[in-house]
Short mmCIF file of C-alpha atoms and ligand atoms in Angstrom, two decimals:
data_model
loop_
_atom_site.label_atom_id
_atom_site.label_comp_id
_atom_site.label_asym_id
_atom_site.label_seq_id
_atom_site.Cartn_x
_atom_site.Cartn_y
_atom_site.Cartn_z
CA UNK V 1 40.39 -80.57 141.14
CA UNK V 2 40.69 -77.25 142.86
CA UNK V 3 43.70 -75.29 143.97
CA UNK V 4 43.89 -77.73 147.13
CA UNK V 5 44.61 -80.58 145.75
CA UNK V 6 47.55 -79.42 144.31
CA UNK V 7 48.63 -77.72 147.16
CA UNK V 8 48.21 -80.90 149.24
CA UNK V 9 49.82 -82.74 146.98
CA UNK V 10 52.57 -80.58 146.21
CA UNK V 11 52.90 -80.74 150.61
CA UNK V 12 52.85 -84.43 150.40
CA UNK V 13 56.35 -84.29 147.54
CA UNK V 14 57.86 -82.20 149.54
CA UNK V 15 57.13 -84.26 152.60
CA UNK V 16 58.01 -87.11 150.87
CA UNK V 17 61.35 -85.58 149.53
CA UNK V 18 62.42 -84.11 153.20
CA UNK V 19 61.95 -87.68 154.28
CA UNK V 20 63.95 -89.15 151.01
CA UNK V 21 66.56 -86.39 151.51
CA UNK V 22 66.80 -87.46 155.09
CA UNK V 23 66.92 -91.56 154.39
CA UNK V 24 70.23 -90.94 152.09
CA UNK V 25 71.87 -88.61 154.81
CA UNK V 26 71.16 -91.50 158.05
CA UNK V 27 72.18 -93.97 155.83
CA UNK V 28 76.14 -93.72 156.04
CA UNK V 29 75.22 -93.23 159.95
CA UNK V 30 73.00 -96.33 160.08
CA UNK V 31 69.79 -94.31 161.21
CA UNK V 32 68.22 -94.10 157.80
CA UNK V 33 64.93 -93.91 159.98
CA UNK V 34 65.11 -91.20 161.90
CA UNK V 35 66.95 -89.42 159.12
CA UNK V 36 63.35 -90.19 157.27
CA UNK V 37 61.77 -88.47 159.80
CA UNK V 38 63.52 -85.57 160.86
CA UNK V 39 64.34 -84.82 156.60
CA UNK V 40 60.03 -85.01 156.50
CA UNK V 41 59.63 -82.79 160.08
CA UNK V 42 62.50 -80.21 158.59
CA UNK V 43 60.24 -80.30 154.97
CA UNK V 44 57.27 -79.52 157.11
CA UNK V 45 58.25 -76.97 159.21
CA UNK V 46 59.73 -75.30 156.20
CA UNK V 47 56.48 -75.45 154.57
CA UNK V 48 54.73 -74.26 157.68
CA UNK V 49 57.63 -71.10 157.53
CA UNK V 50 56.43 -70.51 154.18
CA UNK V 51 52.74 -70.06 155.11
CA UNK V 52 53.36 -68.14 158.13
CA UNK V 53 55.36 -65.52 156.33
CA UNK V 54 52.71 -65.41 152.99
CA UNK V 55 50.09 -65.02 155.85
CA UNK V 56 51.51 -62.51 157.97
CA UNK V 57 52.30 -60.10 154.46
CA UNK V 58 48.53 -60.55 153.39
CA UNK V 59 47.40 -59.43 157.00
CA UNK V 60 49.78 -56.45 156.80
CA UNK V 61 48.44 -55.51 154.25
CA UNK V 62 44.65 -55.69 155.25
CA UNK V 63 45.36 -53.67 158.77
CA UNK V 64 46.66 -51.18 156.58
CA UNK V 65 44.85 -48.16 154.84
CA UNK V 66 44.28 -50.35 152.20
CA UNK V 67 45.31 -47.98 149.49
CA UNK V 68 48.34 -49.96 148.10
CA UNK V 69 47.58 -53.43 145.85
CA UNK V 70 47.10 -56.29 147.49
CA UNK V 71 50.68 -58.95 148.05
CA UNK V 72 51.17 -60.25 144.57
CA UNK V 73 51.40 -64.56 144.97
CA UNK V 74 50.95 -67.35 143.45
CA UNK V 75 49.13 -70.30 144.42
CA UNK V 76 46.62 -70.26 147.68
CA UNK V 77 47.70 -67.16 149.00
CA UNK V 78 48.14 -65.53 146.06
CA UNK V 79 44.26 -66.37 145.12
CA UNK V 80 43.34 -65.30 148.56
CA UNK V 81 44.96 -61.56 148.48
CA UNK V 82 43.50 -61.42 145.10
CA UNK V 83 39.85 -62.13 145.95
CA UNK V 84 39.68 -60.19 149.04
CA UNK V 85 41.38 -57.13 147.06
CA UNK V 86 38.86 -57.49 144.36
CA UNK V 87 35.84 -57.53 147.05
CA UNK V 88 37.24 -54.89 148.41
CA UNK V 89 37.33 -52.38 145.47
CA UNK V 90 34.08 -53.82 144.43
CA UNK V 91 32.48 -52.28 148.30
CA UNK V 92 34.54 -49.12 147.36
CA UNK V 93 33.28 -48.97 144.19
CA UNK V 94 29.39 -49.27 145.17
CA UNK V 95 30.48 -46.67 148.05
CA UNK V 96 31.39 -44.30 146.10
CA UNK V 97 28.61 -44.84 143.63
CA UNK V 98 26.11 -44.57 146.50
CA UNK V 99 27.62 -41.69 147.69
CA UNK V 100 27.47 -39.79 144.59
CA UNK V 101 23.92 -40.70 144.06
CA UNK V 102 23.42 -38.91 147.47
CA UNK V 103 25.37 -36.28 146.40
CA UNK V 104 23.13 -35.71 143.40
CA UNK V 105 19.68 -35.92 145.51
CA UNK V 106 20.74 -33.81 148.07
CA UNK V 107 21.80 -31.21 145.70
CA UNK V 108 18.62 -31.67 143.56
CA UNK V 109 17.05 -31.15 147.07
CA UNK V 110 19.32 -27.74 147.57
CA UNK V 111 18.42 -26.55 144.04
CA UNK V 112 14.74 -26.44 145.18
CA UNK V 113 12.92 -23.54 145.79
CA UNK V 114 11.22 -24.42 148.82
CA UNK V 115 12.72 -25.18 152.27
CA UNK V 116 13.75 -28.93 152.96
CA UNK V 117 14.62 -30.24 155.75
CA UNK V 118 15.47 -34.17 157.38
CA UNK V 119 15.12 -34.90 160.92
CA UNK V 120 15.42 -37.97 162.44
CA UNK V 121 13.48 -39.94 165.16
CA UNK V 122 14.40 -37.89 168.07
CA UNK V 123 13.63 -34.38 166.08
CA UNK V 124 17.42 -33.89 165.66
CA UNK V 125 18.20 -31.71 162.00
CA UNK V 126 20.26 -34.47 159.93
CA UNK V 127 20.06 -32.43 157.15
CA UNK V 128 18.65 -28.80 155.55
CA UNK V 129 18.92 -26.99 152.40
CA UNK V 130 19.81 -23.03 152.57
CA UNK V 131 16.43 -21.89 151.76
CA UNK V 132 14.90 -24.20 155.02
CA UNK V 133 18.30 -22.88 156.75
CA UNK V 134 16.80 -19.29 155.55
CA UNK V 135 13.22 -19.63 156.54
CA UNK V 136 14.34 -20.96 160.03
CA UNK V 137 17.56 -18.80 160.54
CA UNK V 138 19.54 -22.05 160.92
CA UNK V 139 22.98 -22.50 159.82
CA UNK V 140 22.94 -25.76 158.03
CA UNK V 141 26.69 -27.23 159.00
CA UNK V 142 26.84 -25.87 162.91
CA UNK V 143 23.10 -27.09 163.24
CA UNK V 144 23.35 -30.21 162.21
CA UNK V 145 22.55 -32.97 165.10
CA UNK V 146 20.72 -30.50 166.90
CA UNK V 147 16.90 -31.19 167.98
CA UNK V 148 15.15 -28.40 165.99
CA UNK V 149 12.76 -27.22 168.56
CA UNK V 150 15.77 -25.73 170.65
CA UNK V 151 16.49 -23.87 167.47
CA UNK V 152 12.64 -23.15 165.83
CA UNK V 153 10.73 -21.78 168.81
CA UNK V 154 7.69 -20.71 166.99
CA UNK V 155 4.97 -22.06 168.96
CA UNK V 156 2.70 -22.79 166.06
CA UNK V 157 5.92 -25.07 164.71
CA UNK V 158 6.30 -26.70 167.56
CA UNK V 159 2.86 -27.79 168.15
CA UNK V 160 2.47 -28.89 165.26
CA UNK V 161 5.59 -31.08 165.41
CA UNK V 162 4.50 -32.30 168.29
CA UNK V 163 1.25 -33.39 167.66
CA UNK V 164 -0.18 -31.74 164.82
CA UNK V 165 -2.13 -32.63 162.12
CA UNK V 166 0.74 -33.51 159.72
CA UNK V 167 -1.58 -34.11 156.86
CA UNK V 168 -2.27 -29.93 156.15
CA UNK V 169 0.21 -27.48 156.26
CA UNK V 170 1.03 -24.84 159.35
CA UNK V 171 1.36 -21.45 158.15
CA UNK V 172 3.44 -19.06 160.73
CA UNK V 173 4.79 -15.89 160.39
CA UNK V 174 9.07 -16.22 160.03
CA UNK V 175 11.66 -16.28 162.80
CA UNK V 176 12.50 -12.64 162.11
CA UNK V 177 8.84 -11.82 161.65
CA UNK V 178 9.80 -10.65 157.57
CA UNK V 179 8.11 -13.26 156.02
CA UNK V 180 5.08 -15.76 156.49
CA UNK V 181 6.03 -19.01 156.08
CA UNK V 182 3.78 -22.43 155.33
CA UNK V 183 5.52 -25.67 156.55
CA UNK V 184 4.90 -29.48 155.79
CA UNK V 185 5.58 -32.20 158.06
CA UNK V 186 5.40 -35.41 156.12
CA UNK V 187 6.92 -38.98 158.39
CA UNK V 188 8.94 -41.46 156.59
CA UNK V 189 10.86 -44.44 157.75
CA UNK V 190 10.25 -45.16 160.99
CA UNK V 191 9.92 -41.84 163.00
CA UNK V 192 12.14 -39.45 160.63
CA UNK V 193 10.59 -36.39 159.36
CA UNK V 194 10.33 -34.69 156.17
CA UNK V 195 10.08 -30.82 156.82
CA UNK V 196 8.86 -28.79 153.92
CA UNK V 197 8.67 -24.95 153.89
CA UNK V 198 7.83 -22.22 151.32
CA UNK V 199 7.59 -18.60 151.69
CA UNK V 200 4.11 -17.55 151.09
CA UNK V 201 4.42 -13.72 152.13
CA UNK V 202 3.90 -12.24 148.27
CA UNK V 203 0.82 -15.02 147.96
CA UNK V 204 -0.63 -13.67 151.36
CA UNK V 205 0.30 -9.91 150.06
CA UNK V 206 -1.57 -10.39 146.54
CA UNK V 207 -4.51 -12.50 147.91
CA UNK V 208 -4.86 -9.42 150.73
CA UNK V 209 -4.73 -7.03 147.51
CA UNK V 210 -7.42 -9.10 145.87
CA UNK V 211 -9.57 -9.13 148.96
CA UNK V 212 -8.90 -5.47 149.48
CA UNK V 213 -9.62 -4.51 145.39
CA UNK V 214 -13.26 -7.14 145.38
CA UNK V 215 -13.94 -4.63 149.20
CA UNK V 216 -13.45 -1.71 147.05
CA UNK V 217 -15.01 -2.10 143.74
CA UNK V 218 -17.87 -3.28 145.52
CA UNK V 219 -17.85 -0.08 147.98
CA UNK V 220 -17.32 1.82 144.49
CA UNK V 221 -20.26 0.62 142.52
CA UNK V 222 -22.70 0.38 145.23
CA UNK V 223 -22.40 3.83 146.15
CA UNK V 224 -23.67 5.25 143.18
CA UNK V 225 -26.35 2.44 142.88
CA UNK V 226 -27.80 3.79 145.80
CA UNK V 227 -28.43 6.70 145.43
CA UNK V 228 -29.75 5.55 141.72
CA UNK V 229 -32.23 3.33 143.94
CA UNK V 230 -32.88 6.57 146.54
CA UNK V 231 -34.13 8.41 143.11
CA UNK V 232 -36.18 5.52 141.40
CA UNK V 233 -37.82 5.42 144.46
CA UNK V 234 -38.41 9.62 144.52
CA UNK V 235 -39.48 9.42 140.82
CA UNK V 236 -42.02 6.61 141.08
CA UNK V 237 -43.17 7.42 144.78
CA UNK V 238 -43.08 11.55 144.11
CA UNK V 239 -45.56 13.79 142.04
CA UNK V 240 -42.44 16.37 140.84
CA UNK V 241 -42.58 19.05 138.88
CA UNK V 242 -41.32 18.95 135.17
CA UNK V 243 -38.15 20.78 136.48
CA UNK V 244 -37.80 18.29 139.43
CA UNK V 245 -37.87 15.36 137.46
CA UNK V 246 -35.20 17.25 135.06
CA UNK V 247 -32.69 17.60 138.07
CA UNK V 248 -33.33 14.08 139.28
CA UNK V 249 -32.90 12.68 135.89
CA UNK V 250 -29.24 14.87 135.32
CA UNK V 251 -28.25 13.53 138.92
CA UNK V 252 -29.03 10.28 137.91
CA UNK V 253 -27.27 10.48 134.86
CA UNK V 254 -23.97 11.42 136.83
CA UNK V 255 -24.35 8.64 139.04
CA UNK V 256 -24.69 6.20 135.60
CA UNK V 257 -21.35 8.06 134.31
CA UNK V 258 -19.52 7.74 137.38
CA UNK V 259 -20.45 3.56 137.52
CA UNK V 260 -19.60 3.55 133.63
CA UNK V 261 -16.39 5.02 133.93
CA UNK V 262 -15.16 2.82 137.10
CA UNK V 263 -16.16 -0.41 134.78
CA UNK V 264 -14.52 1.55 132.04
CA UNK V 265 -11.20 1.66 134.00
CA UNK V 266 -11.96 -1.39 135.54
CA UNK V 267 -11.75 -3.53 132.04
CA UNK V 268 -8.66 -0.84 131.12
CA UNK V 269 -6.76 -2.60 134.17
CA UNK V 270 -8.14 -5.92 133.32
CA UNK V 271 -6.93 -5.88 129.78
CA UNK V 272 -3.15 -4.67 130.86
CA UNK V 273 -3.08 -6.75 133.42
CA UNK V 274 -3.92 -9.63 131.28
CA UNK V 275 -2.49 -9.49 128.11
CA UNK V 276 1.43 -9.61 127.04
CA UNK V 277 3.90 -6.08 126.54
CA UNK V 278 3.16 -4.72 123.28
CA UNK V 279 5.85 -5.48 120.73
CA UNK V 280 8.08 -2.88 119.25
CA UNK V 281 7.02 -3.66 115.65
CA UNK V 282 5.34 -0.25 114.29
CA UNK V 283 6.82 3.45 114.50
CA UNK V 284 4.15 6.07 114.87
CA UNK V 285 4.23 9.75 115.53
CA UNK V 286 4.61 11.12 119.30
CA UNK V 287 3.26 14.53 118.05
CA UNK V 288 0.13 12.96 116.68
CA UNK V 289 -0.52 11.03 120.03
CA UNK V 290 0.08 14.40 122.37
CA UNK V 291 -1.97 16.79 119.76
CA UNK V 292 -4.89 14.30 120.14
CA UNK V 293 -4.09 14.30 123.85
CA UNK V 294 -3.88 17.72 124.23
CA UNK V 295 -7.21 18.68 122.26
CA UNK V 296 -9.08 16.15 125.06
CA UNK V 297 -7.81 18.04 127.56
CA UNK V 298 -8.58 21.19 125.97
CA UNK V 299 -12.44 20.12 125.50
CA UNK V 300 -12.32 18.98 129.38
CA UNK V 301 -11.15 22.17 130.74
CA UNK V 302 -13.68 24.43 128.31
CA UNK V 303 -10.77 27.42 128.37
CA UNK V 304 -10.99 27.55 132.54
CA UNK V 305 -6.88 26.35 131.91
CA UNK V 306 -4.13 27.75 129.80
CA UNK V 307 -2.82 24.25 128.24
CA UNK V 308 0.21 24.28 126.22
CA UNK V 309 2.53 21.03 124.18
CA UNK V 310 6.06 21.45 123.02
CA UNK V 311 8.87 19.14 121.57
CA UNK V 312 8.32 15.62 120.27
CA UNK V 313 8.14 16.85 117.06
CA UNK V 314 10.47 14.64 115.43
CA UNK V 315 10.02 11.70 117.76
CA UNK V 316 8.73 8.45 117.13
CA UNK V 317 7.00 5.87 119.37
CA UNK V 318 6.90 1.70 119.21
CA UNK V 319 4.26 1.65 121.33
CA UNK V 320 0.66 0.52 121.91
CA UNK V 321 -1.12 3.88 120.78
CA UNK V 322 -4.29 3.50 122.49
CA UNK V 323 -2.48 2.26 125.48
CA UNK V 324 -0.07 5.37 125.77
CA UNK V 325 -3.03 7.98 124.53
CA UNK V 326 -4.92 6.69 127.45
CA UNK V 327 -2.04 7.16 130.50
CA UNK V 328 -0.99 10.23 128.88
CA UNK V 329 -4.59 11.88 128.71
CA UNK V 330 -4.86 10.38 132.59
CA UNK V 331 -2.56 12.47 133.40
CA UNK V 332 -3.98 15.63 131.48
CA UNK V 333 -7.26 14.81 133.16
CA UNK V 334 -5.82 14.52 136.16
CA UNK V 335 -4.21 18.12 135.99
CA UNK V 336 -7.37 20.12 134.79
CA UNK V 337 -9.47 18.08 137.16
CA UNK V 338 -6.70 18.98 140.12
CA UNK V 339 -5.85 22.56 138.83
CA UNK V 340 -7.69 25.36 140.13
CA UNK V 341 -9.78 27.77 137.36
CA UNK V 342 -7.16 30.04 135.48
CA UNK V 343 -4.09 27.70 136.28
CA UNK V 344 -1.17 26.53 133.79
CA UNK V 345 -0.84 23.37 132.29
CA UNK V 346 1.73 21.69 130.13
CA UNK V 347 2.60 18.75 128.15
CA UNK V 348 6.38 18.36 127.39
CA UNK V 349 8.63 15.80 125.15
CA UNK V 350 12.02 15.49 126.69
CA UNK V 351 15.01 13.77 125.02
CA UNK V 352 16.70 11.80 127.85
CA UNK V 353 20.59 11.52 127.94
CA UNK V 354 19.84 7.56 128.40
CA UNK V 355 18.09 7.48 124.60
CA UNK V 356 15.17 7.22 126.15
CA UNK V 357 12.48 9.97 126.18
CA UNK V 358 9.98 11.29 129.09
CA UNK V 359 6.57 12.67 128.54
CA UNK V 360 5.69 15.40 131.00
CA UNK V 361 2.70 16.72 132.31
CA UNK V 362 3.15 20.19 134.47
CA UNK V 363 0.49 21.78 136.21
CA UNK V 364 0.18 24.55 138.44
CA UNK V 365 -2.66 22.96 140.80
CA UNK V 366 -3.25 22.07 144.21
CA UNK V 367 0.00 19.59 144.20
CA UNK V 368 0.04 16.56 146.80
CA UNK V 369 1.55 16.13 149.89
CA UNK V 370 5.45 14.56 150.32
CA UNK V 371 3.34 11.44 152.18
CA UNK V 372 0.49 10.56 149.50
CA UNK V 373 3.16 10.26 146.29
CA UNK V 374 4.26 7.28 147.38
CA UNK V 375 0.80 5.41 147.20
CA UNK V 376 -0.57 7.76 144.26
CA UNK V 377 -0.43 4.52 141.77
CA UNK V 378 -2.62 2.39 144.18
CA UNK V 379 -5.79 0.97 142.63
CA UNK V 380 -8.66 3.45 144.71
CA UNK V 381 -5.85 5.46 146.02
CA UNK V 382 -6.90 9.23 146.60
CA UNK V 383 -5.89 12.02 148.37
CA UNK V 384 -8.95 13.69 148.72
CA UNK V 385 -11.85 11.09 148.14
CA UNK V 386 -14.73 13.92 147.81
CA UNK V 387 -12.69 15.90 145.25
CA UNK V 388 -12.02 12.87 143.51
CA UNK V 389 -15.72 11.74 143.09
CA UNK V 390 -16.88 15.02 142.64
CA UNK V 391 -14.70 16.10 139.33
CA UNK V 392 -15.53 12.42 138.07
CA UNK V 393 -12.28 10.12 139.29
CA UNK V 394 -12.73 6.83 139.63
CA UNK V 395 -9.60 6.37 141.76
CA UNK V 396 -7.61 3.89 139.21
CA UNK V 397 -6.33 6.71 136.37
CA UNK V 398 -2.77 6.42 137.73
CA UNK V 399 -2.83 2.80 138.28
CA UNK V 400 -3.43 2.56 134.58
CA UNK V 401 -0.69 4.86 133.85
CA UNK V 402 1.69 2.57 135.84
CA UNK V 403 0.85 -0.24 134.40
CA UNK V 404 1.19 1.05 130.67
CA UNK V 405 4.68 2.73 132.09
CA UNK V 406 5.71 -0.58 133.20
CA UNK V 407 4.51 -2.34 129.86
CA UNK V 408 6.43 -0.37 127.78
CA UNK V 409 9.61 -1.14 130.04
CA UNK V 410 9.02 2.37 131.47
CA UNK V 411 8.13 4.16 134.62
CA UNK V 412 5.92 6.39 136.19
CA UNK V 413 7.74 9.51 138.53
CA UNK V 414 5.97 12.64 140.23
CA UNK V 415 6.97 15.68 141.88
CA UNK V 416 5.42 17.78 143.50
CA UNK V 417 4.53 20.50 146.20
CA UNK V 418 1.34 21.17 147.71
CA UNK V 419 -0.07 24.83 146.54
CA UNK V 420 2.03 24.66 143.60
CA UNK V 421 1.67 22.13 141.43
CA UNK V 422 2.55 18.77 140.10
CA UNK V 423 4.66 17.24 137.30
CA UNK V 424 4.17 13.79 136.20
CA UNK V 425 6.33 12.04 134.28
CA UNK V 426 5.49 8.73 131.90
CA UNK V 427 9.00 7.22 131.12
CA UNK V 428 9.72 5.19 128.05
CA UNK V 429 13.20 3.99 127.11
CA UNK V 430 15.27 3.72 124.35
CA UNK V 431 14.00 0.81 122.39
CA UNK V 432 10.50 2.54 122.96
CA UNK V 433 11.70 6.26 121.27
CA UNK V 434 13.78 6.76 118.12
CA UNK V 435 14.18 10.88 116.17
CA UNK V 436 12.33 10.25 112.93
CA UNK V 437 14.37 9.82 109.61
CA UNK V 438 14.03 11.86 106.27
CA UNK V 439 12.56 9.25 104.57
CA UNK V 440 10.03 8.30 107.34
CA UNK V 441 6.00 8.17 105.82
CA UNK V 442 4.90 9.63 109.33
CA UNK V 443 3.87 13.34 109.10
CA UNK V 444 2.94 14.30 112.31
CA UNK V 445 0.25 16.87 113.45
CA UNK V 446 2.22 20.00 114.46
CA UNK V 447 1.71 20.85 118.09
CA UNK V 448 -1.14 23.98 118.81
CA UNK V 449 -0.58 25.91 121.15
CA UNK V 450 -2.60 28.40 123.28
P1 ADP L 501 -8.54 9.81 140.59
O1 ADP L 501 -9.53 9.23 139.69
O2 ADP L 501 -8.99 9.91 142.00
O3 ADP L 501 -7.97 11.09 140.08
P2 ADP L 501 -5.93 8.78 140.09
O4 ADP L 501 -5.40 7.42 140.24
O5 ADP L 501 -5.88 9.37 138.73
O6 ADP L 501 -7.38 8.74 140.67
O7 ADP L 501 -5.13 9.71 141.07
C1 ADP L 501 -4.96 9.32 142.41
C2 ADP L 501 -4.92 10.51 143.32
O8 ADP L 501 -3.77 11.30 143.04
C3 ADP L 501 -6.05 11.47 143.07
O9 ADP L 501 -7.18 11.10 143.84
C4 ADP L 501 -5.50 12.77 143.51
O10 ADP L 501 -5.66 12.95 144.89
C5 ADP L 501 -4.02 12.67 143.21
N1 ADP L 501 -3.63 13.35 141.94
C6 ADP L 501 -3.49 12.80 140.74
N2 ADP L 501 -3.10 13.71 139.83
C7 ADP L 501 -2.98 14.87 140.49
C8 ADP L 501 -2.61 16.21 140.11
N3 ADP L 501 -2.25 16.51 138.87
N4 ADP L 501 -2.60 17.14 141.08
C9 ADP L 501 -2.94 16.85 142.36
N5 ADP L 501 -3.32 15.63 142.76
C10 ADP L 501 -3.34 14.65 141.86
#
């Protein structure tokens, strides 16, 4: 029996009433009849009344903003306001779930790295995170609706929108020409387009590097194989004298030095390159590492250089030793092989107001120009390629050095003025450097000087 049934019947009492109500009034007036009828009409229309007004407050309230509760009744209109209110919130409540679930994509989609970007069937932007808004030079709220090749004019972009092959990426350089970019156009859903971009300018610059390094190791090593082959050839082709074949073998010998030392630095840079920063675990003596330094650099310049060491005598280094004794005698190479016969060199500890500490190396050689210092710590970089090869440089010394700076959380800076000299200077900071305590087992080797 549903709620019908009792409203019909609850209609028919009243009905029934009206007309009983009626009956007793037309009966002193002898028209007990009509009274009948018009007391069941009058119950009727009353009932009707009643309807019209419970109707007309339930559709109030549904052409309204729908914000307030429903009109509270009982009985058939009460049920109705109630179930349509309850559908109602139920929409609103999916709504607003959906909506946060897009929310939550779209900023999972703005988190990423990459560019993203939505466009539907007629190429118009329907949505773009900043970093596709960045790679394009859109703005993503005033660009929105717009049909991206009015905005993206690269022709490579274009034509591949257009009619590309969306299956492998288009790479382009950027609208402002700063970066390179690579873009992916994958379809979905009937005609839209997924747009996917990614700045690939530091993967273009290192694979360039690589390409460039393979070019010059290769130039490097076959050089000197070469003329190896050129003297094989004159030693098993020539009858030389005794004395000949003495020159041809100390030539040779050069030539083998000269490939050793390139693989030499070669696996150097491989190994810093490759393995993690030395950890600060160990104190060891600075003076130690720049009297060992020193008497290298000494033995390489045979007395042709006045070379001097001061401070660092009570300093103390967490460092990688071999890593440190090899930049720092780099750069003590570097300034007998650059220094002129008779010329001053110098290797300096300096306290830094930072905590820190620098290690110094002065010399009063043939300097660089204002234009090289900035590409000085370039793998193969050299001023003077001849001079380099002659007094045995292999072109990567400095590199090392910058990449032990760097591994120690330091730097590498140089000054210098052609004619005059050069200063180089290895910085380390303050976790790297500590003044040695009393009770400290280090003794250090007291720096010579000459
Ligand atoms: P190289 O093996 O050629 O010396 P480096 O990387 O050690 O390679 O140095 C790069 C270039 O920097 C050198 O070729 C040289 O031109 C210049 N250079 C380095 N040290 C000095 C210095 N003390 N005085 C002048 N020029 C220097």
């Amino acid at each position: 029996m549903g709620w019908w049934f009792a409203r019909s019947l609850a209609a028919l009492g009243l009905v029934l009433a009206g007309g009983l109500c009626g009956a007793l009034l037309g009966a002193p007036l002898h028209a007990p009849l009509p009274g009948t009828i018009a007391g069941g009409l009058l119950a009727m229309l009353l009932l009707v009344l009643r309807d019209s007004l419970r109707g007309q407050s339930l559709m109030h309230w549904l052409r309204g903003p729908l914000t307030a509760a429903a009109p509270r009744d009982a009985g058939f209109w009460g049920e109705l306001a109630y179930r349509i209110e309850r559908a109602l919130r139920q929409r609103e409540q999916r709504t607003h779930q959906e909506q946060e679930r897009l929310a939550q994509f779209l900023s999972a989609m703005e988190a990423s790295p990459n560019g993203v970007m939505l466009l539907d069937d007629a190429g118009q932007i329907e949505w773009c995170n900043s970093v596709a808004a960045q790679h394009f030079g859109l703005d993503p709220e005033r660009d929105l609706r717009q049909r991206v090749t009015n905005l993206v004019r690269m022709p490579a972009f274009v034509a591949h929108l257009q009619g590309g092959r969306l299956d492998e990426p288009v790479v382009f350089p950027g609208p402002l020409g700063r970066c390179t970019l690579s873009v992916l156009v994958r379809p979905y859903g009937g005609g839209a387009k997924l747009v996917l971009s990614q700045d690939i300018t530091e993967r273009e610059r290192t694979e360039a590097m690589r390409r460039d390094f393979v070019a010059n190791v290769s130039h490097e090593i076959r050089t000197p194989l070469t003329v190896l082959a050129g003297f094989v050839e004159t030693l098993a082709g020539l009858p030389l004298s005794e004395a000949e074949r003495q020159r041809v073998l100390v030539l040779m010998a050069q030539q083998t030095d000269r490939v050793q030392a390139l693989v030499g630095d070669l696996l150097t840079l491989a190994r810093l390159e490759g393995s993690p920063p030395p950890v600060v675990d160990r104190w060891t003596s600075a003076a130690t590492l720049m009297h060992k330094a020193l008497e290298d650099a000494r033995a390489l310049s045979a007395g042709r250089h006045v070379i001097e060491g001061s401070g660092g005598d009570e300093a103390e280094l967490a460092v990688s030793e071999t890593e440190l004794y090899s930049a720092v005698g780099n750069l003590l190479h570097n300034a007998v092989r650059y220094t002129p016969d008779g010329g001053r060199i110098a290797l300096r500890w300096v306290w830094r107001s930072d905590g820190g500490a620098q290690i110094e190396v002065t010399d009063t050689g043939i300097g660089i120009a204002r234009e090289h210092l900035g590409r000085l710590t370039e793998r193969f970089y050299r001023v003077d390629g001849s001079r380099s090869r002659d007094t045995g440089g292999t072109g990567l010394g400095l590199s090392i050095v910058k990449h032990v700076a760097q591994r120690h959380g330091g730097e590498i800076d140089v000054h210098s003025e052609p004619g005059k000299g050069s200063t180089f200077r290895l910085v380390l900071p303050a976790m790297r450097v500590r003044r040695r305590r009393e009770q400290a087992s280090v003794t250090p080797a007291p720096l010579l000087e000459r």
